[in-house]
PDB file of C-alpha atoms in Angstrom:
ATOM      1  CA  MET I   1      82.321 119.094  18.004  1.00  0.00           C
ATOM      2  CA  SER I   2      81.262 122.726  17.786  1.00  0.00           C
ATOM      3  CA  ASP I   3      78.631 124.031  15.409  1.00  0.00           C
ATOM      4  CA  MET I   4      81.405 125.695  13.364  1.00  0.00           C
ATOM      5  CA  GLN I   5      83.244 122.366  13.039  1.00  0.00           C
ATOM      6  CA  ALA I   6      79.980 120.715  11.969  1.00  0.00           C
ATOM      7  CA  ARG I   7      79.480 123.465   9.376  1.00  0.00           C
ATOM      8  CA  SER I   8      83.001 122.889   8.069  1.00  0.00           C
ATOM      9  CA  LEU I   9      82.408 119.124   7.856  1.00  0.00           C
ATOM     10  CA  VAL I  10      79.202 119.632   5.845  1.00  0.00           C
ATOM     11  CA  GLU I  11      80.916 122.211   3.600  1.00  0.00           C
ATOM     12  CA  THR I  12      83.707 119.706   2.930  1.00  0.00           C
ATOM     13  CA  TYR I  13      81.161 116.945   2.190  1.00  0.00           C
ATOM     14  CA  LEU I  14      79.230 119.110  -0.283  1.00  0.00           C
ATOM     15  CA  ALA I  15      82.427 120.391  -1.936  1.00  0.00           C
ATOM     16  CA  ALA I  16      83.534 116.770  -2.417  1.00  0.00           C
ATOM     17  CA  PHE I  17      80.156 116.045  -4.033  1.00  0.00           C
ATOM     18  CA  ASN I  18      80.567 118.955  -6.443  1.00  0.00           C
ATOM     19  CA  ALA I  19      84.109 117.770  -7.253  1.00  0.00           C
ATOM     20  CA  GLY I  20      82.859 114.225  -7.920  1.00  0.00           C
ATOM     21  CA  ASP I  21      85.292 112.988  -5.276  1.00  0.00           C
ATOM     22  CA  TRP I  22      83.403 109.960  -3.968  1.00  0.00           C
ATOM     23  CA  ASP I  23      86.399 108.730  -1.957  1.00  0.00           C
ATOM     24  CA  ALA I  24      86.557 112.037  -0.089  1.00  0.00           C
ATOM     25  CA  MET I  25      82.831 111.842   0.641  1.00  0.00           C
ATOM     26  CA  ALA I  26      83.107 108.265   1.902  1.00  0.00           C
ATOM     27  CA  ALA I  27      86.032 109.265   4.131  1.00  0.00           C
ATOM     28  CA  LEU I  28      83.767 111.762   5.935  1.00  0.00           C
ATOM     29  CA  VAL I  29      81.108 109.220   6.919  1.00  0.00           C
ATOM     30  CA  GLY I  30      81.362 106.681   9.708  1.00  0.00           C
ATOM     31  CA  GLU I  31      81.821 102.969   9.082  1.00  0.00           C
ATOM     32  CA  ASP I  32      78.200 102.373  10.186  1.00  0.00           C
ATOM     33  CA  VAL I  33      76.677 105.449   8.522  1.00  0.00           C
ATOM     34  CA  ALA I  34      72.902 105.367   8.084  1.00  0.00           C
ATOM     35  CA  HIS I  35      71.988 106.619   4.627  1.00  0.00           C
ATOM     36  CA  ASP I  36      68.327 107.441   4.059  1.00  0.00           C
ATOM     37  CA  VAL I  37      67.766 107.483   0.311  1.00  0.00           C
ATOM     38  CA  ASN I  38      65.079 109.903  -0.902  1.00  0.00           C
ATOM     39  CA  GLN I  39      61.745 108.076  -0.966  1.00  0.00           C
ATOM     40  CA  GLY I  40      63.634 104.818  -0.508  1.00  0.00           C
ATOM     41  CA  GLY I  41      64.982 102.729   2.298  1.00  0.00           C
ATOM     42  CA  ARG I  42      67.782 103.092   4.776  1.00  0.00           C
ATOM     43  CA  GLU I  43      71.169 101.667   3.854  1.00  0.00           C
ATOM     44  CA  ILE I  44      73.762 101.018   6.549  1.00  0.00           C
ATOM     45  CA  GLY I  45      77.522 101.179   6.182  1.00  0.00           C
ATOM     46  CA  ARG I  46      80.267 102.979   4.316  1.00  0.00           C
ATOM     47  CA  ASP I  47      80.444 100.227   1.673  1.00  0.00           C
ATOM     48  CA  SER I  48      76.737 100.634   0.845  1.00  0.00           C
ATOM     49  CA  PHE I  49      77.247 104.380   0.735  1.00  0.00           C
ATOM     50  CA  ARG I  50      80.119 103.966  -1.743  1.00  0.00           C
ATOM     51  CA  ARG I  51      77.980 101.699  -3.946  1.00  0.00           C
ATOM     52  CA  PHE I  52      75.206 104.290  -3.916  1.00  0.00           C
ATOM     53  CA  LEU I  53      77.627 107.038  -4.964  1.00  0.00           C
ATOM     54  CA  GLY I  54      78.871 104.840  -7.820  1.00  0.00           C
ATOM     55  CA  MET I  55      75.315 104.216  -8.982  1.00  0.00           C
ATOM     56  CA  MET I  56      74.531 107.931  -8.833  1.00  0.00           C
ATOM     57  CA  ASP I  57      77.652 108.720 -10.851  1.00  0.00           C
ATOM     58  CA  LEU I  58      76.587 106.247 -13.527  1.00  0.00           C
ATOM     59  CA  HIS I  59      73.141 107.814 -14.018  1.00  0.00           C
ATOM     60  CA  TYR I  60      73.468 111.498 -13.119  1.00  0.00           C
ATOM     61  CA  ASP I  61      75.849 114.418 -13.479  1.00  0.00           C
ATOM     62  CA  GLU I  62      74.928 116.895 -10.737  1.00  0.00           C
ATOM     63  CA  GLN I  63      76.182 120.083  -9.137  1.00  0.00           C
ATOM     64  CA  LEU I  64      74.841 121.695  -5.981  1.00  0.00           C
ATOM     65  CA  GLY I  65      74.405 125.449  -5.798  1.00  0.00           C
ATOM     66  CA  ASP I  66      72.667 128.074  -3.674  1.00  0.00           C
ATOM     67  CA  ILE I  67      73.844 126.109  -0.617  1.00  0.00           C
ATOM     68  CA  VAL I  68      72.645 127.137   2.840  1.00  0.00           C
ATOM     69  CA  ILE I  69      74.030 125.174   5.806  1.00  0.00           C
ATOM     70  CA  MET I  70      72.363 125.165   9.217  1.00  0.00           C
ATOM     71  CA  THR I  71      73.786 123.717  12.414  1.00  0.00           C
ATOM     72  CA  GLU I  72      72.691 123.469  16.017  1.00  0.00           C
ATOM     73  CA  PRO I  73      74.913 124.541  18.949  1.00  0.00           C
ATOM     74  CA  SER I  74      76.190 121.089  19.957  1.00  0.00           C
ATOM     75  CA  GLY I  75      77.401 120.333  16.415  1.00  0.00           C
ATOM     76  CA  GLN I  76      75.651 116.961  16.453  1.00  0.00           C
ATOM     77  CA  ARG I  77      73.093 117.880  13.820  1.00  0.00           C
ATOM     78  CA  ALA I  78      73.292 119.899  10.657  1.00  0.00           C
ATOM     79  CA  SER I  79      71.341 120.375   7.489  1.00  0.00           C
ATOM     80  CA  ALA I  80      71.891 121.834   4.061  1.00  0.00           C
ATOM     81  CA  GLU I  81      69.405 123.167   1.543  1.00  0.00           C
ATOM     82  CA  PHE I  82      70.504 123.664  -2.046  1.00  0.00           C
ATOM     83  CA  THR I  83      69.571 123.605  -5.705  1.00  0.00           C
ATOM     84  CA  VAL I  84      70.527 120.471  -7.631  1.00  0.00           C
ATOM     85  CA  ARG I  85      71.340 121.195 -11.257  1.00  0.00           C
ATOM     86  CA  GLY I  86      71.896 118.046 -13.213  1.00  0.00           C
ATOM     87  CA  THR I  87      71.833 115.949 -16.330  1.00  0.00           C
ATOM     88  CA  TYR I  88      70.149 112.549 -16.472  1.00  0.00           C
ATOM     89  CA  LYS I  89      72.765 110.640 -18.470  1.00  0.00           C
ATOM     90  CA  GLN I  90      71.876 106.933 -18.261  1.00  0.00           C
ATOM     91  CA  THR I  91      68.509 105.298 -17.588  1.00  0.00           C
ATOM     92  CA  ALA I  92      68.028 104.107 -14.017  1.00  0.00           C
ATOM     93  CA  ALA I  93      65.843 101.055 -13.326  1.00  0.00           C
ATOM     94  CA  GLY I  94      62.178 101.954 -12.911  1.00  0.00           C
ATOM     95  CA  LEU I  95      62.649 105.540 -14.091  1.00  0.00           C
ATOM     96  CA  PRO I  96      62.012 107.263 -17.433  1.00  0.00           C
ATOM     97  CA  ALA I  97      64.508 106.773 -20.251  1.00  0.00           C
ATOM     98  CA  ALA I  98      67.552 109.018 -20.035  1.00  0.00           C
ATOM     99  CA  ASN I  99      68.627 111.069 -23.018  1.00  0.00           C
ATOM    100  CA  GLY I 100      70.576 113.912 -21.480  1.00  0.00           C
ATOM    101  CA  GLN I 101      67.618 115.703 -19.903  1.00  0.00           C
ATOM    102  CA  ARG I 102      68.626 118.638 -17.721  1.00  0.00           C
ATOM    103  CA  TYR I 103      66.879 119.336 -14.429  1.00  0.00           C
ATOM    104  CA  SER I 104      66.950 121.738 -11.511  1.00  0.00           C
ATOM    105  CA  LEU I 105      65.271 121.175  -8.159  1.00  0.00           C
ATOM    106  CA  THR I 106      65.476 122.159  -4.529  1.00  0.00           C
ATOM    107  CA  ALA I 107      66.760 119.481  -2.167  1.00  0.00           C
ATOM    108  CA  GLY I 108      68.002 119.080   1.360  1.00  0.00           C
ATOM    109  CA  ILE I 109      70.114 116.801   3.476  1.00  0.00           C
ATOM    110  CA  PHE I 110      69.959 116.222   7.220  1.00  0.00           C
ATOM    111  CA  PHE I 111      73.126 115.065   8.971  1.00  0.00           C
ATOM    112  CA  GLU I 112      73.896 113.475  12.340  1.00  0.00           C
ATOM    113  CA  ILE I 113      77.498 113.917  13.426  1.00  0.00           C
ATOM    114  CA  GLU I 114      79.351 111.913  16.041  1.00  0.00           C
ATOM    115  CA  ASP I 115      83.038 112.140  16.979  1.00  0.00           C
ATOM    116  CA  GLY I 116      83.805 114.183  13.872  1.00  0.00           C
ATOM    117  CA  GLU I 117      82.170 111.714  11.456  1.00  0.00           C
ATOM    118  CA  ILE I 118      78.873 111.898   9.623  1.00  0.00           C
ATOM    119  CA  MET I 119      76.757 109.058  11.000  1.00  0.00           C
ATOM    120  CA  ARG I 120      73.481 109.782   9.187  1.00  0.00           C
ATOM    121  CA  VAL I 121      72.754 111.295   5.785  1.00  0.00           C
ATOM    122  CA  SER I 122      69.045 111.771   4.966  1.00  0.00           C
ATOM    123  CA  THR I 123      68.357 113.291   1.555  1.00  0.00           C
ATOM    124  CA  TYR I 124      65.027 114.784   0.460  1.00  0.00           C
ATOM    125  CA  TYR I 125      63.776 116.231  -2.811  1.00  0.00           C
ATOM    126  CA  ASN I 126      60.497 116.332  -4.727  1.00  0.00           C
ATOM    127  CA  LEU I 127      60.567 113.189  -6.865  1.00  0.00           C
ATOM    128  CA  LYS I 128      57.373 114.188  -8.738  1.00  0.00           C
ATOM    129  CA  ASP I 129      59.053 117.440  -9.760  1.00  0.00           C
ATOM    130  CA  TRP I 130      62.160 115.581 -10.969  1.00  0.00           C
ATOM    131  CA  LEU I 131      60.032 113.059 -12.899  1.00  0.00           C
ATOM    132  CA  ALA I 132      58.092 115.882 -14.573  1.00  0.00           C
ATOM    133  CA  GLN I 133      61.352 117.511 -15.647  1.00  0.00           C
ATOM    134  CA  VAL I 134      62.877 114.381 -17.178  1.00  0.00           C
ATOM    135  CA  SER I 135      59.710 112.864 -18.717  1.00  0.00           C
TER     136      SER I 135
END
């Protein structure tokens, strides 16, 4: 896969996120995708990834903006930096109570791509910043 194809794959992934199209996102990841949750563990598999997306949809309403995508020449790795603008809509276990708080924070995702599928998604953002905004 070329770096331009990798860029297109990441653009499609992020556009699906902004559209709330979890099925389209799941279709872009491999069956054995490794998903590194911010300040959490690693989950393996498309089914786990789908469950995570469902959980996120329950608690948060988010849009990504100011997106910058970076790729390397082989197209096997890519990253995206962006601003997450969201609303905390339902309390998540172990986190402050939700009451519609709005937040905005910088985040990034690192991707590994193999045979046209995303095989690793590693997401990073400043949890302390998010907690300060919703507390």
